[in-house]
mmCIF file of C-alpha atoms in Angstrom:
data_model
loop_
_atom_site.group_PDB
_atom_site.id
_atom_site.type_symbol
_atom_site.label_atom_id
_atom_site.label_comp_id
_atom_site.label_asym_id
_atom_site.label_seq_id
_atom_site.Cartn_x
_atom_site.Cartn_y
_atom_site.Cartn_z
ATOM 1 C CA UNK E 1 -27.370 108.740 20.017
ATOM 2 C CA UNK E 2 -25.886 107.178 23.303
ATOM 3 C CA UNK E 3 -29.436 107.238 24.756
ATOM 4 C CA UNK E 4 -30.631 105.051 21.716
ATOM 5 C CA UNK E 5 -27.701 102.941 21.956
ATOM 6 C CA UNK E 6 -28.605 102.063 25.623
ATOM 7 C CA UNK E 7 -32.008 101.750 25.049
ATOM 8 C CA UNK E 8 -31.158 98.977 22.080
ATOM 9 C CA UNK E 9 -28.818 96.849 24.180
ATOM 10 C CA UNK E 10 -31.668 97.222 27.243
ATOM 11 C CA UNK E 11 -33.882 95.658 24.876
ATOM 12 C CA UNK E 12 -31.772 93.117 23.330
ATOM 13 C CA UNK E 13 -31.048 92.059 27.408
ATOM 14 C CA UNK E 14 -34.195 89.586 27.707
ATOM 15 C CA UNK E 15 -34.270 88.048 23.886
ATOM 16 C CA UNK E 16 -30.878 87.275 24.154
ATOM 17 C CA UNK E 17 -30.918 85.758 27.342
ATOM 18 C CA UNK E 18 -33.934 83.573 25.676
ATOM 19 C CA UNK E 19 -31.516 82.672 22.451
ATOM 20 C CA UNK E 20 -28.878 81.465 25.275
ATOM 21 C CA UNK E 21 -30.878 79.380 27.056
ATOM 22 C CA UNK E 22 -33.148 77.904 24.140
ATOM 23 C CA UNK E 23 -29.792 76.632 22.129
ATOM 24 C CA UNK E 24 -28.258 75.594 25.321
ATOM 25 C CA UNK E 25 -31.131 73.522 26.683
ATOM 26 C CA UNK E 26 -31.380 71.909 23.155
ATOM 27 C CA UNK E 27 -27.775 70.967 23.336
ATOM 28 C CA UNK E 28 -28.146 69.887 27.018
ATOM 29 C CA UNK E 29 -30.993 67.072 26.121
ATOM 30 C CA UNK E 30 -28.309 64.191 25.523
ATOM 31 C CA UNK E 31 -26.710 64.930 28.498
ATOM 32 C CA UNK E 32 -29.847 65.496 30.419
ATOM 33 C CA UNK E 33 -31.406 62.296 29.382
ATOM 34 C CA UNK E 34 -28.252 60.323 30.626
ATOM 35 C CA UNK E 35 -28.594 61.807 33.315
ATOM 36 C CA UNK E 36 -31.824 60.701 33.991
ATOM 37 C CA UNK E 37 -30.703 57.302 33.145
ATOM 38 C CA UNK E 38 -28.057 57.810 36.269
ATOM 39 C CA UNK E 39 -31.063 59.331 38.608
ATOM 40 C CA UNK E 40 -33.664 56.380 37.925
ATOM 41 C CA UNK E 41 -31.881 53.600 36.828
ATOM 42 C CA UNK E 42 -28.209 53.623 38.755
ATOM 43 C CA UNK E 43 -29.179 55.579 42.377
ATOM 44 C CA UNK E 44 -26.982 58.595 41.377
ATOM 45 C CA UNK E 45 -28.191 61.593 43.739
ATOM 46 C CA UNK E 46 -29.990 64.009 42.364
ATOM 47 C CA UNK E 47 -27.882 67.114 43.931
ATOM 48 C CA UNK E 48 -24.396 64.743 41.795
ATOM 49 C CA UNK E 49 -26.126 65.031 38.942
ATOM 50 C CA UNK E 50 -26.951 69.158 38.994
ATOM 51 C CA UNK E 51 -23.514 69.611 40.133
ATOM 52 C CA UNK E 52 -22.194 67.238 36.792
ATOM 53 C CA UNK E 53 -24.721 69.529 34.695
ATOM 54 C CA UNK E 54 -23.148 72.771 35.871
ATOM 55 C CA UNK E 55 -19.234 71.632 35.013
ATOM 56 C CA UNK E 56 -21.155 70.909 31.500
ATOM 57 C CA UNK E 57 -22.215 74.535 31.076
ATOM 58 C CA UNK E 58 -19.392 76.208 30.664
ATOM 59 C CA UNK E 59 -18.475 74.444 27.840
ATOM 60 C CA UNK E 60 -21.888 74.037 26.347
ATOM 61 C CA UNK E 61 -22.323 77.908 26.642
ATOM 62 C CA UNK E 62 -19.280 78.594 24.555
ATOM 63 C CA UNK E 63 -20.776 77.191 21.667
ATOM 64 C CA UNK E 64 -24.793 78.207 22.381
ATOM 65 C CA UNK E 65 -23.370 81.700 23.031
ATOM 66 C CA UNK E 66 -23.116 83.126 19.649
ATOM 67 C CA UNK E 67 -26.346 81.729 18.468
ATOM 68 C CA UNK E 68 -28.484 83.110 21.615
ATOM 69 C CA UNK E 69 -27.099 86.260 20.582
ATOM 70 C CA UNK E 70 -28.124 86.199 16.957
ATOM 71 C CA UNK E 71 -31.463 84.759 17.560
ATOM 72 C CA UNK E 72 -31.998 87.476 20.801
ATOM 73 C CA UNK E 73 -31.006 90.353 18.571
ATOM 74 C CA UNK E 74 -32.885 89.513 15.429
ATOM 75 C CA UNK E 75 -36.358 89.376 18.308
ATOM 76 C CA UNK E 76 -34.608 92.634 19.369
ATOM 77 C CA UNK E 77 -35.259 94.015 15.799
ATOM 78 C CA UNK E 78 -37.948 92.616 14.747
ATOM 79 C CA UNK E 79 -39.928 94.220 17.371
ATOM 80 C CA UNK E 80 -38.324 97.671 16.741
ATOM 81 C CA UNK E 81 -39.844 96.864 12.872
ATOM 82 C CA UNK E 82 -43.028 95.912 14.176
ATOM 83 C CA UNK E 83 -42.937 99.120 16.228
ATOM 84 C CA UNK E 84 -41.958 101.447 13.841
ATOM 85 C CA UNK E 85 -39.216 102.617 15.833
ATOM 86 C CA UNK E 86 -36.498 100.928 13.777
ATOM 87 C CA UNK E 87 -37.945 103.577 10.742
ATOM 88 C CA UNK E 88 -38.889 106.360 13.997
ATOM 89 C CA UNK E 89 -34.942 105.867 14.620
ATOM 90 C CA UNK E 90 -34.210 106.577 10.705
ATOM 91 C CA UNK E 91 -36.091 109.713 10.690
ATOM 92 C CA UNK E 92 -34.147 111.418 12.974
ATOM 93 C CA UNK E 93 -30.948 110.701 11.411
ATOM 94 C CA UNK E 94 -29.369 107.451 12.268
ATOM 95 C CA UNK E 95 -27.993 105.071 9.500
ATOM 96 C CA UNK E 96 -28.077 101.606 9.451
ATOM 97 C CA UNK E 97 -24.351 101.300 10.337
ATOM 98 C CA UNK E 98 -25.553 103.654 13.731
ATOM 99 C CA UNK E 99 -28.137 100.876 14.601
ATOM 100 C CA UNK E 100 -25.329 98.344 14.128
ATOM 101 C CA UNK E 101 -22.882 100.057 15.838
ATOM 102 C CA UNK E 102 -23.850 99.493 19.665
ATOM 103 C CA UNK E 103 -24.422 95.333 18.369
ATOM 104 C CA UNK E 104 -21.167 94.652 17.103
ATOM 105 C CA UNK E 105 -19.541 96.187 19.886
ATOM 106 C CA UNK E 106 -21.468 94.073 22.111
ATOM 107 C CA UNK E 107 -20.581 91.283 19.775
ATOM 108 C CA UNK E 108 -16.857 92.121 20.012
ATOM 109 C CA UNK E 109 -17.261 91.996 24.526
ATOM 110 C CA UNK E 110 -19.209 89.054 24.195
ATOM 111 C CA UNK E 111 -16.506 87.004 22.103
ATOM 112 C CA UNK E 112 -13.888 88.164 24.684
ATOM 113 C CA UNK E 113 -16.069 86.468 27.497
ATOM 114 C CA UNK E 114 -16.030 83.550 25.380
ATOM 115 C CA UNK E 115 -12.356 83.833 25.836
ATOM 116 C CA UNK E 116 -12.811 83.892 28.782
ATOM 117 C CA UNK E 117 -15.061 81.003 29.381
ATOM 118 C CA UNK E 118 -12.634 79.102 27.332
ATOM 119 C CA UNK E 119 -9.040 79.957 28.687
ATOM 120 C CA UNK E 120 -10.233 80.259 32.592
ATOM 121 C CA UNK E 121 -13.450 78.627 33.331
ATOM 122 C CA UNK E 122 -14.549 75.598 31.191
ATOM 123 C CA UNK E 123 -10.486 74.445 32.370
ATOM 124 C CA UNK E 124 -11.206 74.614 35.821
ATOM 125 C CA UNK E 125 -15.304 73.200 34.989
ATOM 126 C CA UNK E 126 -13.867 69.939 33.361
ATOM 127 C CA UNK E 127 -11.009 69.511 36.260
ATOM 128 C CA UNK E 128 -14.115 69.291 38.463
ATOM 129 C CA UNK E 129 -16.152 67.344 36.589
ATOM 130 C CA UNK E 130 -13.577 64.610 36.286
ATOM 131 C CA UNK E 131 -12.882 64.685 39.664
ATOM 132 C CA UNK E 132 -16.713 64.281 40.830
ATOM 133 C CA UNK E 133 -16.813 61.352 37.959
ATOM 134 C CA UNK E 134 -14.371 59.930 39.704
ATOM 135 C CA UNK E 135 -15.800 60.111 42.947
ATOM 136 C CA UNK E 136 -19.416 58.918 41.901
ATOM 137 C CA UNK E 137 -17.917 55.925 40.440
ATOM 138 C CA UNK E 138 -15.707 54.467 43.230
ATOM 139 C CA UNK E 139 -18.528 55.276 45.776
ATOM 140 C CA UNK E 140 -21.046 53.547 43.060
ATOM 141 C CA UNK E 141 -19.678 51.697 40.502
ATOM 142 C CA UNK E 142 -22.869 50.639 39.437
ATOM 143 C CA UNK E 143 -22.513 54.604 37.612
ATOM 144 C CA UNK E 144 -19.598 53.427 35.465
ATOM 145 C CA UNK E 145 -20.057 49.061 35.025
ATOM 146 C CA UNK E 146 -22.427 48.311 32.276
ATOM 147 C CA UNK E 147 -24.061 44.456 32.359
ATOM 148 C CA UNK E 148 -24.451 42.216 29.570
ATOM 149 C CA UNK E 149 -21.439 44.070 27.995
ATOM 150 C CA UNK E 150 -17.881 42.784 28.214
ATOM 151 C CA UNK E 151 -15.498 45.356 30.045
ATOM 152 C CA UNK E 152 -12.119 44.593 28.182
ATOM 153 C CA UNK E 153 -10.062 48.192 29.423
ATOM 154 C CA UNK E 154 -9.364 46.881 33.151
ATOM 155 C CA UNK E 155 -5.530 46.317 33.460
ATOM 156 C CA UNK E 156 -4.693 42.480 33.817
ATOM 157 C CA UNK E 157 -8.829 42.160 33.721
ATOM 158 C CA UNK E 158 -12.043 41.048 31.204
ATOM 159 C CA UNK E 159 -15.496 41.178 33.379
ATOM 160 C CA UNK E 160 -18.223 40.222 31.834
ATOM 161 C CA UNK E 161 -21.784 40.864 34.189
ATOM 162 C CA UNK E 162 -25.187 39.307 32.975
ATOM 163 C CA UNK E 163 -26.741 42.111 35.550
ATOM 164 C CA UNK E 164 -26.857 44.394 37.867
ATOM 165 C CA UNK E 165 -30.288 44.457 40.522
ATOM 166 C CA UNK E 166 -31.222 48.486 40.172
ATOM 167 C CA UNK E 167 -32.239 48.304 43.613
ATOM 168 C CA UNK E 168 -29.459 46.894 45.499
ATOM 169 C CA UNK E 169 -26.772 47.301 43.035
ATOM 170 C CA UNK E 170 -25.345 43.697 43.545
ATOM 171 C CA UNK E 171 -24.361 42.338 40.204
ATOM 172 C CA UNK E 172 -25.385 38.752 39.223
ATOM 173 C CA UNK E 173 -23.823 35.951 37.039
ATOM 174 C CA UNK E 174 -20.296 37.372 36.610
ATOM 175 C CA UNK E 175 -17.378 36.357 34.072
ATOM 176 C CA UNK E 176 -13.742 37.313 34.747
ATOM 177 C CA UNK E 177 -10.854 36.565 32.944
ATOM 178 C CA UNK E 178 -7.618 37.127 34.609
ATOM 179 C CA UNK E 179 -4.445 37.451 32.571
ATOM 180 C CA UNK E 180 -1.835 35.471 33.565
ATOM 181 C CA UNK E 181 2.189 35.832 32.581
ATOM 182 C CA UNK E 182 3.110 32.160 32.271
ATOM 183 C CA UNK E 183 0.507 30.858 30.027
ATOM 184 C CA UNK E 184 -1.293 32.703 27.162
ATOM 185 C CA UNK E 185 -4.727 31.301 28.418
ATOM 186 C CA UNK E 186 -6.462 33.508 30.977
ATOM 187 C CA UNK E 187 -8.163 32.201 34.051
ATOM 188 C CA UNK E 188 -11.628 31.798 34.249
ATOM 189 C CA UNK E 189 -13.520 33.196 37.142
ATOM 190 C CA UNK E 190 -17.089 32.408 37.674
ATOM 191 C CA UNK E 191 -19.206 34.310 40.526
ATOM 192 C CA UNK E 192 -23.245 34.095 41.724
ATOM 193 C CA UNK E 193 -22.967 37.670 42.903
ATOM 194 C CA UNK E 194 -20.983 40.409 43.764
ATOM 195 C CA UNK E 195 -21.322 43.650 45.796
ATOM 196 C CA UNK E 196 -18.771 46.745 45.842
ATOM 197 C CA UNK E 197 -16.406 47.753 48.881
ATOM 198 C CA UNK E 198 -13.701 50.089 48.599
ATOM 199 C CA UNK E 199 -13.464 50.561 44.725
ATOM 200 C CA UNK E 200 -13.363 47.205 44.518
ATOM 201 C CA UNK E 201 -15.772 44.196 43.971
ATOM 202 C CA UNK E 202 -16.302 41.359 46.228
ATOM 203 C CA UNK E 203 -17.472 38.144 44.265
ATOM 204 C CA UNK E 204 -19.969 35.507 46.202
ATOM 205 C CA UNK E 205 -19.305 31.949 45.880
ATOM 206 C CA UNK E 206 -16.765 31.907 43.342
ATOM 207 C CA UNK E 207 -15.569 29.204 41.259
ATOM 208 C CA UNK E 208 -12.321 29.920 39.233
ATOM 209 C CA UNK E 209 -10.482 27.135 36.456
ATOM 210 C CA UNK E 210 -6.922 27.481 35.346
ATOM 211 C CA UNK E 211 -5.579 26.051 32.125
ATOM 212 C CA UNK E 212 -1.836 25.628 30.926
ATOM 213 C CA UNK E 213 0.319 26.517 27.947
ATOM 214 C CA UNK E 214 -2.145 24.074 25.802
ATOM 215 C CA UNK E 215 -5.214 25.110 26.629
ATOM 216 C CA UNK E 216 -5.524 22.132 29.130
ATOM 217 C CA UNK E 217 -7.236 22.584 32.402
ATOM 218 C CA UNK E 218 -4.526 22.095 35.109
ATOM 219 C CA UNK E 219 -6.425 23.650 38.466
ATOM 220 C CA UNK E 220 -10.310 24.515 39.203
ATOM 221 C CA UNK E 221 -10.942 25.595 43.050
ATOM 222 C CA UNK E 222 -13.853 27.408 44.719
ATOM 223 C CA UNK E 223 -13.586 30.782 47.095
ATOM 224 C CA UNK E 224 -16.299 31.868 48.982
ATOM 225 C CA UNK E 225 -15.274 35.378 48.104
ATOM 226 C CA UNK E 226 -13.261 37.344 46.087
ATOM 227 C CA UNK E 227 -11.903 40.916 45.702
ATOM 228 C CA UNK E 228 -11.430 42.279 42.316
ATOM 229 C CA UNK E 229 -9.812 46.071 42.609
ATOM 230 C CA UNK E 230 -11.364 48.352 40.286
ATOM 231 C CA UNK E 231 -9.631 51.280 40.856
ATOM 232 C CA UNK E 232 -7.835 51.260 37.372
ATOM 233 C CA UNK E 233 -10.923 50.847 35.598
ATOM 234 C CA UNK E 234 -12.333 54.128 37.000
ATOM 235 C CA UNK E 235 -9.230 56.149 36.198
ATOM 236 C CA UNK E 236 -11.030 56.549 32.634
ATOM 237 C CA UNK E 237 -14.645 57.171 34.045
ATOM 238 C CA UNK E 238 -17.005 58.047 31.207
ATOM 239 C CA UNK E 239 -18.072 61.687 29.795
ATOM 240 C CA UNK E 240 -20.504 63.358 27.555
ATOM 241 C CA UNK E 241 -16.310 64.874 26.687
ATOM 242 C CA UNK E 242 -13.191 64.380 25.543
ATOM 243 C CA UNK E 243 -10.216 65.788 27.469
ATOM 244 C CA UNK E 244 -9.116 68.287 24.290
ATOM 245 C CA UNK E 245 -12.724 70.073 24.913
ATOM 246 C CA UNK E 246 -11.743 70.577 28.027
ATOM 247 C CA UNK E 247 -8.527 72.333 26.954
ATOM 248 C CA UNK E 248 -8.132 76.246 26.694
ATOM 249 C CA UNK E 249 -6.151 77.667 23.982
ATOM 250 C CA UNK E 250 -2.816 77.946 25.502
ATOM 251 C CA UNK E 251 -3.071 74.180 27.213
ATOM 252 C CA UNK E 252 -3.571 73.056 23.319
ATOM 253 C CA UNK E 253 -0.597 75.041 22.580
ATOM 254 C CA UNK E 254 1.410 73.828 24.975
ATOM 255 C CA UNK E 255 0.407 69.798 25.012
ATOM 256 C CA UNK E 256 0.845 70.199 20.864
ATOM 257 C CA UNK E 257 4.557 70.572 21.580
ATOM 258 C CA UNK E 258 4.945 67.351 23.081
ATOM 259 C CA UNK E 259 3.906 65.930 20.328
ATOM 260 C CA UNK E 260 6.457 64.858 17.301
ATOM 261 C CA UNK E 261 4.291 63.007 14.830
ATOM 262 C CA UNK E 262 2.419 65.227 13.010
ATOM 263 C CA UNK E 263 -1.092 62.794 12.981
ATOM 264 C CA UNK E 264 -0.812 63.477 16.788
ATOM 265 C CA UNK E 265 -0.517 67.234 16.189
ATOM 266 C CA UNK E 266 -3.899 67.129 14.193
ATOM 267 C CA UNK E 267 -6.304 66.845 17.122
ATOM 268 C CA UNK E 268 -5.232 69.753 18.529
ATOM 269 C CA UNK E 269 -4.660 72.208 15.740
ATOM 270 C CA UNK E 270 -8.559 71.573 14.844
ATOM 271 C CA UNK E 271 -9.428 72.109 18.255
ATOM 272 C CA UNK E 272 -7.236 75.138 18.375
ATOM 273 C CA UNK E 273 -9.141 76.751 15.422
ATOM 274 C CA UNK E 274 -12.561 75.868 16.553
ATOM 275 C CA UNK E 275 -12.100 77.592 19.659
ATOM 276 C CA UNK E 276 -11.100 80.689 17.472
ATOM 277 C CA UNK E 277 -13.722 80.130 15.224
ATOM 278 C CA UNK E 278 -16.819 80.157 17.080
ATOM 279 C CA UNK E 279 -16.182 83.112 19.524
ATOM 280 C CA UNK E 280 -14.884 85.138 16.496
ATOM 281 C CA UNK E 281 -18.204 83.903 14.724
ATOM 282 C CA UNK E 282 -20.256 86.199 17.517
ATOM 283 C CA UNK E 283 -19.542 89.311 15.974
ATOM 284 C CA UNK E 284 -20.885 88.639 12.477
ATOM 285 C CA UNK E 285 -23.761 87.037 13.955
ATOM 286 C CA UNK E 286 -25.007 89.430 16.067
ATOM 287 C CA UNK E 287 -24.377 92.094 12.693
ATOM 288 C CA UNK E 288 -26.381 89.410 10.930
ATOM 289 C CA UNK E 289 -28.907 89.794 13.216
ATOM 290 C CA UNK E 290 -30.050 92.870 13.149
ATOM 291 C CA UNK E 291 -29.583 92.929 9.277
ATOM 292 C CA UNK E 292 -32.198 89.507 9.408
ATOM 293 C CA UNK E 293 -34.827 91.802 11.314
ATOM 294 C CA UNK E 294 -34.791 95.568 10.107
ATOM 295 C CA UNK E 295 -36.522 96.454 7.500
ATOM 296 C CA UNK E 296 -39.665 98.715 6.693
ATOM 297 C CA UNK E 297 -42.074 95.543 6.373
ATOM 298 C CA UNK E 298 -44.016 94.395 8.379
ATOM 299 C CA UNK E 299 -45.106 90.620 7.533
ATOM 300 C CA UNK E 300 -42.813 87.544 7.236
ATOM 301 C CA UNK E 301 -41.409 87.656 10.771
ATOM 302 C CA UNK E 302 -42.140 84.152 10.843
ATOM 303 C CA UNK E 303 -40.461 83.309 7.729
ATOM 304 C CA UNK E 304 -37.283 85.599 8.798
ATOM 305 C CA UNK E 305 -36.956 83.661 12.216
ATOM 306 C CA UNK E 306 -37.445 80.406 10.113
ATOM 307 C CA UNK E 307 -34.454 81.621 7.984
ATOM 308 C CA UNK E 308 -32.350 82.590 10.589
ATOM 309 C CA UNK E 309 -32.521 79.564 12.310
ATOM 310 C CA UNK E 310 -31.724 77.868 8.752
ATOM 311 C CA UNK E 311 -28.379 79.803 8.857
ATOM 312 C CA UNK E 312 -27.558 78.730 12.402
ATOM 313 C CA UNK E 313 -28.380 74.945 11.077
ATOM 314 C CA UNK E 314 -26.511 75.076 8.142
ATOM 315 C CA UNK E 315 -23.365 76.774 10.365
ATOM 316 C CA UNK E 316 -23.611 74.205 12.525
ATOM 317 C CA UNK E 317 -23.342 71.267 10.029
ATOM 318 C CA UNK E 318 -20.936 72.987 7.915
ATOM 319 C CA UNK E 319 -18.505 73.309 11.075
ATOM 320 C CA UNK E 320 -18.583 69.691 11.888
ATOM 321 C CA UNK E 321 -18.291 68.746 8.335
ATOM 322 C CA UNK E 322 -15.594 70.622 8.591
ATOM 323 C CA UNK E 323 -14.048 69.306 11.917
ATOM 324 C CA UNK E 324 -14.993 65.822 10.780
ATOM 325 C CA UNK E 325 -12.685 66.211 7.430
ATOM 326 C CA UNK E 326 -9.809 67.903 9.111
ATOM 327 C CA UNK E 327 -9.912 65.144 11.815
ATOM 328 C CA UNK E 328 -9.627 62.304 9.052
ATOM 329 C CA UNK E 329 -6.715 64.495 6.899
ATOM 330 C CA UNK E 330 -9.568 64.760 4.153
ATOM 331 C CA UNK E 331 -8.926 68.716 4.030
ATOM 332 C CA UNK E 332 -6.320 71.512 6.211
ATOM 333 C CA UNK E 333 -8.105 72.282 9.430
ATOM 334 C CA UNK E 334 -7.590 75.964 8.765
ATOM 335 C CA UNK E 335 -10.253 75.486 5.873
ATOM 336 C CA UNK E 336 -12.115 72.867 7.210
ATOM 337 C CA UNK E 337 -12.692 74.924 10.596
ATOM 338 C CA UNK E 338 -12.681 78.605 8.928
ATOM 339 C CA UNK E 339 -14.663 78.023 5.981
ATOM 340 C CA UNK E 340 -18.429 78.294 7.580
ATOM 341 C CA UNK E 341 -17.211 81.623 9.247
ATOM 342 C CA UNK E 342 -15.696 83.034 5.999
ATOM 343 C CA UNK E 343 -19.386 81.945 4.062
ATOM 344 C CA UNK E 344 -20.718 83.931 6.870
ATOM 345 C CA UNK E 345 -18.981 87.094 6.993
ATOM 346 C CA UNK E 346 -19.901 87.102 3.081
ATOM 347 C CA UNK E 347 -22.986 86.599 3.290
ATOM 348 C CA UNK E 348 -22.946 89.202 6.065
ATOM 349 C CA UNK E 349 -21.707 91.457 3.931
ATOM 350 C CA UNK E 350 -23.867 90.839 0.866
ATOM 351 C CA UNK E 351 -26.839 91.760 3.523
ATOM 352 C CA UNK E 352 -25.675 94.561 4.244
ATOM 353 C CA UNK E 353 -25.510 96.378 0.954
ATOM 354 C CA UNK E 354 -28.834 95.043 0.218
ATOM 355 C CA UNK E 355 -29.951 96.620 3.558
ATOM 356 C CA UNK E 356 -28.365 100.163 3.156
ATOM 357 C CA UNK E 357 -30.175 100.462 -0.012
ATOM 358 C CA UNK E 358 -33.641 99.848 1.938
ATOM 359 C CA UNK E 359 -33.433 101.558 5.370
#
């Protein structure tokens, strides 16, 4: 039996491998296609932008994980039906719980990788990934500014830029209103241009008109340049995610403390559980898998793989149903998160009597 148990997890090596990579490249495409955007249209290097993708993985792979391994294992025993050597491994003696056996328990080291991946790695992934945001943007802000948009989240700031030249990154026709502590009317900046030095940017030509406590204009003037610092602007550089995804288990645990009101609390306790959830979903997937697959038939592959990947669609939506309701206080984020993999171990179940009956 331990020579057919290595020879199934030799075989389930490649598909699942495949799975992986298939569900993470379709989860990648958003990021992938922004990052194109950064590549052609803002003059981010190419060798920035695989380093950004790799931080990504870790945390992309946590999810895509599970499903690579259902959808690798189901090719895995699909071909052993095709075969005959699912019913050639039958005949000589091996149950359907033997055939099972050497999954699960590859299910069971897989979710503690996922552990892993989430307590250790994607941690120390997201740490680097802010920090090259960070970098990108104050050595091209043109990464983070967005034109014909008004940036309002700039302490003491409001910039407003009609655009920025793709080529030389200079913006054009600029807006700035500067807060100001004795009047509750903010001065208005006007520049031609502007180009970026030092985390900050230097406005061309610069016209500027300040008003007092009535709105009345008291003061106009004209610079020939002016520096704006940016620096504070780029302490919240943009991300494909939030800082809780980046979070392991204990980190969760431990920022949750600090926090007294309970609507604070929330965020974390659903993030808590999903990153339970999902790795603990692995096990029962991979089961699934091979339940999905085995049989003594031999047509409908199609229609099983179609299925499959129905149950991996419908997990999917149900868990950020789920996530979605627990965030808004709709339902308890121990049902809202749990419930898809508690419909799943059922139905897991369910197959398998059906299946024991058969093989």
């Amino acid at each position: 039996m331990k020579i057919i148990n290595r020879y199934i997890l030799s075989e389930a090596k490649l598909p699942i491998a495949f799975g992986i990579s298939l569900f993470t490249f379709i989860f990648m495409i958003e990021i992938i296609v922004s990052m194109m955007e950064s590549i052609i249209i803002k003059g981010i290097s190419l060798i920035d932008v695989i380093r950004m993708l790799s931080f990504y993985l870790p945390m992309i792979l946590s999810q895509t994980i599970p499903m690579g391994m259902f959808l690798g294992i189901m090719i895995t025993f699909g071909k052993f039906t095709k075969s005959s050597e699912s019913t050639a491994m039958n005949s000589i003696g091996m149950s359907l719980k033997d055939m099972i056996k050497p999954v699960a328990l590859m299910g069971i080291g897989v979710t503690i990788f996922i552990f892993f991946l989430q307590e250790s790695i994607i941690p120390r992934s997201f740490n680097k990934l802010q920090q090259l945001t960070l970098k990108m943007a104050y050595e091209n802000p043109v990464f983070q500014l967005r034109d014909k948009v008004l940036i309002d989240d700039m302490s003491d700031y409001k910039l407003y830029i009609d655009k920025i030249d793709p080529k030389t990154k200079n913006a054009k026709n600029l807006l700035i209103f500067i807060e100001e502590e004795d009047t509750k009317y903010p001065t208005l900046v006007l520049g031609e241009t502007a180009h970026w030095k030092d985390a900050a940017m230097v406005i061309d030509d610069v016209k500027f008109y300040r008003f007092d406590k009535n709105g009345e204009e008291n003061l106009r003037g004209t610079f020939d340049e002016r520096k704006i610092p940016l620096s504070s602007y780029f302490q919240n550089v943009e991300m494909q995610v939030d800082d809780i995804e980046g979070m392991g288990i204990s980190q969760l645990v431990k920022e949750m403390k600090t926090k007294k009101d309970k609507s604070e609390k929330l965020p974390y306790i659903v993030e808590i559980n999903k990153k339970l959830a999902i790795p603990l979903s692995t096990i029962m997937l991979s089961i699934l898998g091979v339940l999905m697959s085995i049989g003594h038939h031999r047509s409908g592959k199609g229609v099983n793989y179609g299925f499959g990947i129905g149950i991996i669609f419908v997990y999917i939506v149900f868990l950020n149903i789920g996530m979605v309701m627990s965030y808004r206080g709709k339902v308890s984020p121990y049902l809202g998160i749990w419930l898809p993999n508690i419909l799943l171990y059922l139905f897991t179940i369910i197959m398998y009597k059906k299946k024991v009956e058969l093989v």
